mmCIF file of C-alpha atoms in Angstrom:
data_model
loop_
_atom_site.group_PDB
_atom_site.id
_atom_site.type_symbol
_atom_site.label_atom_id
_atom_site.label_comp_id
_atom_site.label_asym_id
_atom_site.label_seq_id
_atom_site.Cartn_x
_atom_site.Cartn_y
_atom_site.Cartn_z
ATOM 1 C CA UNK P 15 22.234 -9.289 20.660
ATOM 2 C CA UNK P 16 19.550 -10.154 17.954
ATOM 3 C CA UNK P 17 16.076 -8.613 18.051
ATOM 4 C CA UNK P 18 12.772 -9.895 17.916
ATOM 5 C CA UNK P 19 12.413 -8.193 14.412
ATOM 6 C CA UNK P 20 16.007 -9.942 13.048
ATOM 7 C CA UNK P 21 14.761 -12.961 14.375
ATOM 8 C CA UNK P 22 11.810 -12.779 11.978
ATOM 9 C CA UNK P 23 13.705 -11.111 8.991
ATOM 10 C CA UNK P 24 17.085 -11.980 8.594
ATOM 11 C CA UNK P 25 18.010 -9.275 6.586
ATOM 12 C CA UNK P 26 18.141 -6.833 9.405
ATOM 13 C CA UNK P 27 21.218 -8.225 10.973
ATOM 14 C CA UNK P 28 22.907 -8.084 7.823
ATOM 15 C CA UNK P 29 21.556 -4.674 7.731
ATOM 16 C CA UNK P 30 22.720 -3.312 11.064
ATOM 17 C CA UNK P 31 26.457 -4.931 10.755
ATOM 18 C CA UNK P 32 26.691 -3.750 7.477
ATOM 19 C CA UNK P 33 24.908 -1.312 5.909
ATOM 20 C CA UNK P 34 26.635 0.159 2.833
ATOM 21 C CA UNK P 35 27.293 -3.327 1.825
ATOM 22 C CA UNK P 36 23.444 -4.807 1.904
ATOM 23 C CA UNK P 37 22.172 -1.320 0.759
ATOM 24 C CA UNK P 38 24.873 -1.420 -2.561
ATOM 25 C CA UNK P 39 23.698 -4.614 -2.781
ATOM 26 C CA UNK P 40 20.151 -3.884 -3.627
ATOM 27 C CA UNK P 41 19.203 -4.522 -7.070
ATOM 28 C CA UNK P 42 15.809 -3.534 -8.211
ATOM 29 C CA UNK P 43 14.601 -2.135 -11.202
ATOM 30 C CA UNK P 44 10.447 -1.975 -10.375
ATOM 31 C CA UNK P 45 8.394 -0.469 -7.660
ATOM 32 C CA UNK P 46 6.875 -3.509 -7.512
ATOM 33 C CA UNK P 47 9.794 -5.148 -6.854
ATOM 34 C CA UNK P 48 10.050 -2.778 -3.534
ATOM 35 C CA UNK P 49 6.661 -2.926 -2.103
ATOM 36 C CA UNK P 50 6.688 -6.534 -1.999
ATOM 37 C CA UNK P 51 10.198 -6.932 -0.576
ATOM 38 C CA UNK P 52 10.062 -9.133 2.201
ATOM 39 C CA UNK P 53 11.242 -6.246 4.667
ATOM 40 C CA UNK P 54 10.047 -4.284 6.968
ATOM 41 C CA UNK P 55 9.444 -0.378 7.356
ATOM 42 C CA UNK P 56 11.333 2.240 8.375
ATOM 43 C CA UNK P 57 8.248 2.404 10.767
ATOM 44 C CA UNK P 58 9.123 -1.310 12.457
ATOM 45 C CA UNK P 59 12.890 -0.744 12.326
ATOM 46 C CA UNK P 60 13.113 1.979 14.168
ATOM 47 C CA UNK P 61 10.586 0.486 16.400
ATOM 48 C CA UNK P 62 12.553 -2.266 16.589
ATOM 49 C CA UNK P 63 16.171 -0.546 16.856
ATOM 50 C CA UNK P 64 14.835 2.484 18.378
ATOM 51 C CA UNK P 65 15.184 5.972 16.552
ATOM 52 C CA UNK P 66 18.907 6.959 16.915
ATOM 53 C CA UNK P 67 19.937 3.596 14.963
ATOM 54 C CA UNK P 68 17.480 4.123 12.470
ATOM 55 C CA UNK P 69 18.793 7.522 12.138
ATOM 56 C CA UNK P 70 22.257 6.724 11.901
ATOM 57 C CA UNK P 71 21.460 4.214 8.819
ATOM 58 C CA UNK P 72 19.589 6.906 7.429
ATOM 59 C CA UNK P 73 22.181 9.162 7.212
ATOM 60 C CA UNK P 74 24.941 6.471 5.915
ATOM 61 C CA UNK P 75 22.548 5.242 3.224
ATOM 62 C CA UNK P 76 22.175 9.452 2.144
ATOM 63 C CA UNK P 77 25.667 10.066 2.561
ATOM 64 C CA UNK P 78 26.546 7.254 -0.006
ATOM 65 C CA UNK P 79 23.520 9.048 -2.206
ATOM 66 C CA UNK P 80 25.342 12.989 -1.426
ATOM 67 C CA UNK P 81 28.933 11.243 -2.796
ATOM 68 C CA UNK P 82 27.307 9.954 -5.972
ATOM 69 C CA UNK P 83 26.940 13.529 -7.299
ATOM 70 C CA UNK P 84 29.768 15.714 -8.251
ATOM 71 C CA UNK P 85 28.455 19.286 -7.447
ATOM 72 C CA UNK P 86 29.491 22.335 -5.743
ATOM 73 C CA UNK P 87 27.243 22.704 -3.313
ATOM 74 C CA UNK P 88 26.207 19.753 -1.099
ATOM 75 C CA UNK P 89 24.899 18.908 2.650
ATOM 76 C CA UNK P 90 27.455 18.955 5.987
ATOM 77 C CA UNK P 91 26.705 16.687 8.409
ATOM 78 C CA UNK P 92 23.999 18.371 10.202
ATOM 79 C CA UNK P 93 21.976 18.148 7.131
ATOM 80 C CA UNK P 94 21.984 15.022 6.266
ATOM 81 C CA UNK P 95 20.679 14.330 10.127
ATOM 82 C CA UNK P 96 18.415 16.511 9.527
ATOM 83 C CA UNK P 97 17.453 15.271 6.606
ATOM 84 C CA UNK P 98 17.123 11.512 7.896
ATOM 85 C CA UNK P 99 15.030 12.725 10.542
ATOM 86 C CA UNK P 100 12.348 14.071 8.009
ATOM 87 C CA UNK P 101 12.554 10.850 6.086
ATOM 88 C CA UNK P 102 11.696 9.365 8.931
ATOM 89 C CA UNK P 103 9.262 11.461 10.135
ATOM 90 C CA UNK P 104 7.388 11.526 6.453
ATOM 91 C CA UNK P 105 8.201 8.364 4.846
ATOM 92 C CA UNK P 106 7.987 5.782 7.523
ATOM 93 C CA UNK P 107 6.485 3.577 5.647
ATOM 94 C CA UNK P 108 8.974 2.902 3.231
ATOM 95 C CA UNK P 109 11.467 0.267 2.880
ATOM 96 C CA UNK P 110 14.970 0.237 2.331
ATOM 97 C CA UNK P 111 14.353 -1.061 -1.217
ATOM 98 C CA UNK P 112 12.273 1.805 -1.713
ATOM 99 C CA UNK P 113 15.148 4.179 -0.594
ATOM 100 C CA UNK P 114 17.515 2.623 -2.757
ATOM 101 C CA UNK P 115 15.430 2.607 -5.853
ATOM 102 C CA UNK P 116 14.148 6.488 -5.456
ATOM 103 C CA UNK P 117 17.789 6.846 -5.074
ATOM 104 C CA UNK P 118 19.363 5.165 -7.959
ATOM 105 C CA UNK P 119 16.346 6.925 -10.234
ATOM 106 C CA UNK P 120 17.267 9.843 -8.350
ATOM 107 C CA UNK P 121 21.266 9.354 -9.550
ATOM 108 C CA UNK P 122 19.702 8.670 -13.408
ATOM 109 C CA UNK P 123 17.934 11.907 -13.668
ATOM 110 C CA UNK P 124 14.118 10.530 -13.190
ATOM 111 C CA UNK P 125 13.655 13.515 -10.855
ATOM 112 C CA UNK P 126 14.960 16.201 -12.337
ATOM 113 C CA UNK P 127 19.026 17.760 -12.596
ATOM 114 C CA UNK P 128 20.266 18.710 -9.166
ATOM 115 C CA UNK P 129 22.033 21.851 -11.051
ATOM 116 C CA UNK P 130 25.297 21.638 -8.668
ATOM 117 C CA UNK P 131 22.923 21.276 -5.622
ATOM 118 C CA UNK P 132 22.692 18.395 -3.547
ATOM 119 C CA UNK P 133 20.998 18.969 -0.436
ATOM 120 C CA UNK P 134 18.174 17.762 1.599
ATOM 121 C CA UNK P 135 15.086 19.477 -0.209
ATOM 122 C CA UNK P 136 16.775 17.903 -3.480
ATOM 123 C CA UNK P 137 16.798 14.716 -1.896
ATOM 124 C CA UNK P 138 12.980 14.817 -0.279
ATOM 125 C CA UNK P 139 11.609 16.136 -3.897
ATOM 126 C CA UNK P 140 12.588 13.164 -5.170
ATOM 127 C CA UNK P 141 11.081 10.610 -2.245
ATOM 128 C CA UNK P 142 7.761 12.723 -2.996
ATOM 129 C CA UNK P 143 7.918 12.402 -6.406
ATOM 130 C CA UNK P 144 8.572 8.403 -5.753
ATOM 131 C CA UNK P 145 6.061 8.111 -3.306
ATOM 132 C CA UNK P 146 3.455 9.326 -5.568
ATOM 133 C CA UNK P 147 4.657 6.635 -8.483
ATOM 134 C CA UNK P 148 4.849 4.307 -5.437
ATOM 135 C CA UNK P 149 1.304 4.744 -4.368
ATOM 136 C CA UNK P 150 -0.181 4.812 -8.235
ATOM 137 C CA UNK P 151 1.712 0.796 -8.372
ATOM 138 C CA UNK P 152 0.162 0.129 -4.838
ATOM 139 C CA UNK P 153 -3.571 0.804 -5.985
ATOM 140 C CA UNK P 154 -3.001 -1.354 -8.907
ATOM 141 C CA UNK P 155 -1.375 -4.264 -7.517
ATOM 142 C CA UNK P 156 -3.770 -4.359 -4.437
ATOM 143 C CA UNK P 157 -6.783 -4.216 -7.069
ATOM 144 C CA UNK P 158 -5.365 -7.024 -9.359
ATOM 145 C CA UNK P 159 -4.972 -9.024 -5.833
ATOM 146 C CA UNK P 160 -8.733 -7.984 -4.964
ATOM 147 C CA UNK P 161 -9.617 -9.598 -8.641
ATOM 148 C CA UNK P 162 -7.914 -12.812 -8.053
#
């Protein structure tokens, strides 16, 4: 059954019937590529979806993240839910794109070594860290808009 929301953005069905594909398929290399994606937030998705969907992307799109690094300790289970739910609790206003850029700067060392840890604090450093950048390219953009 298709949703109001994947009635207005396409992208959402792909989405929801298959995730790791559409998420591996996201190629961006600028924030501002990201913020004006034409898709919605994790905010209107779960909204959308409801919360346990939401959640359970969440945690496939950070368990593909988890198996990109080769370290000795990493998250069970129970932490990456965990760890979805605090995305979604803090960064709600974020889009997939945004997800899958922090991550693949993440996976190039923008935010640091993960020193054979991969866990859940590792993983929300690095959405703070992108979230700042991400709201330093919002100001500008929305003032060059106010210019025009």
């Amino acid at each position: 059954m298709e949703t109001n929301l994947e009635k207005a953005n396409p992208i959402l069905r792909e989405l929801r019937q298959q995730p790791t594909k559409y998420f591996a398929s996201i190629t961006l290399v600028k924030t501002e590529e990201a913020i004006r994606a034409n898709t919605p937030a994790l905010a209107m998705i779960s909204k959308s979806e409801g919360a346990m969907p939401t959640l359970a992307l969440l945690v496939v799109i950070l368990g593909e993240v988890v198996r990109f690094f080769s370290v000795g300790r990493t998250v069970n289970d129970s932490q990456l839910a965990e760890t979805a739910k605090l995305i979604l609790q803090e960064y709600y206003f974020l889009k997939i794109e945004d997800l899958k850029l922090c991550f693949d700067r993440m996976k190039k060392g923008y935010y640091g070594e993960t020193y054979d840890r991969m866990d859940g604090n590792v993983i929300l450093v690095a959405l703070r860290k992108y979230t700042e950048e991400r709201m330093e390219v919002a100001e500008v953009l929305s003032l060059e808009s106010h210019k025009e």
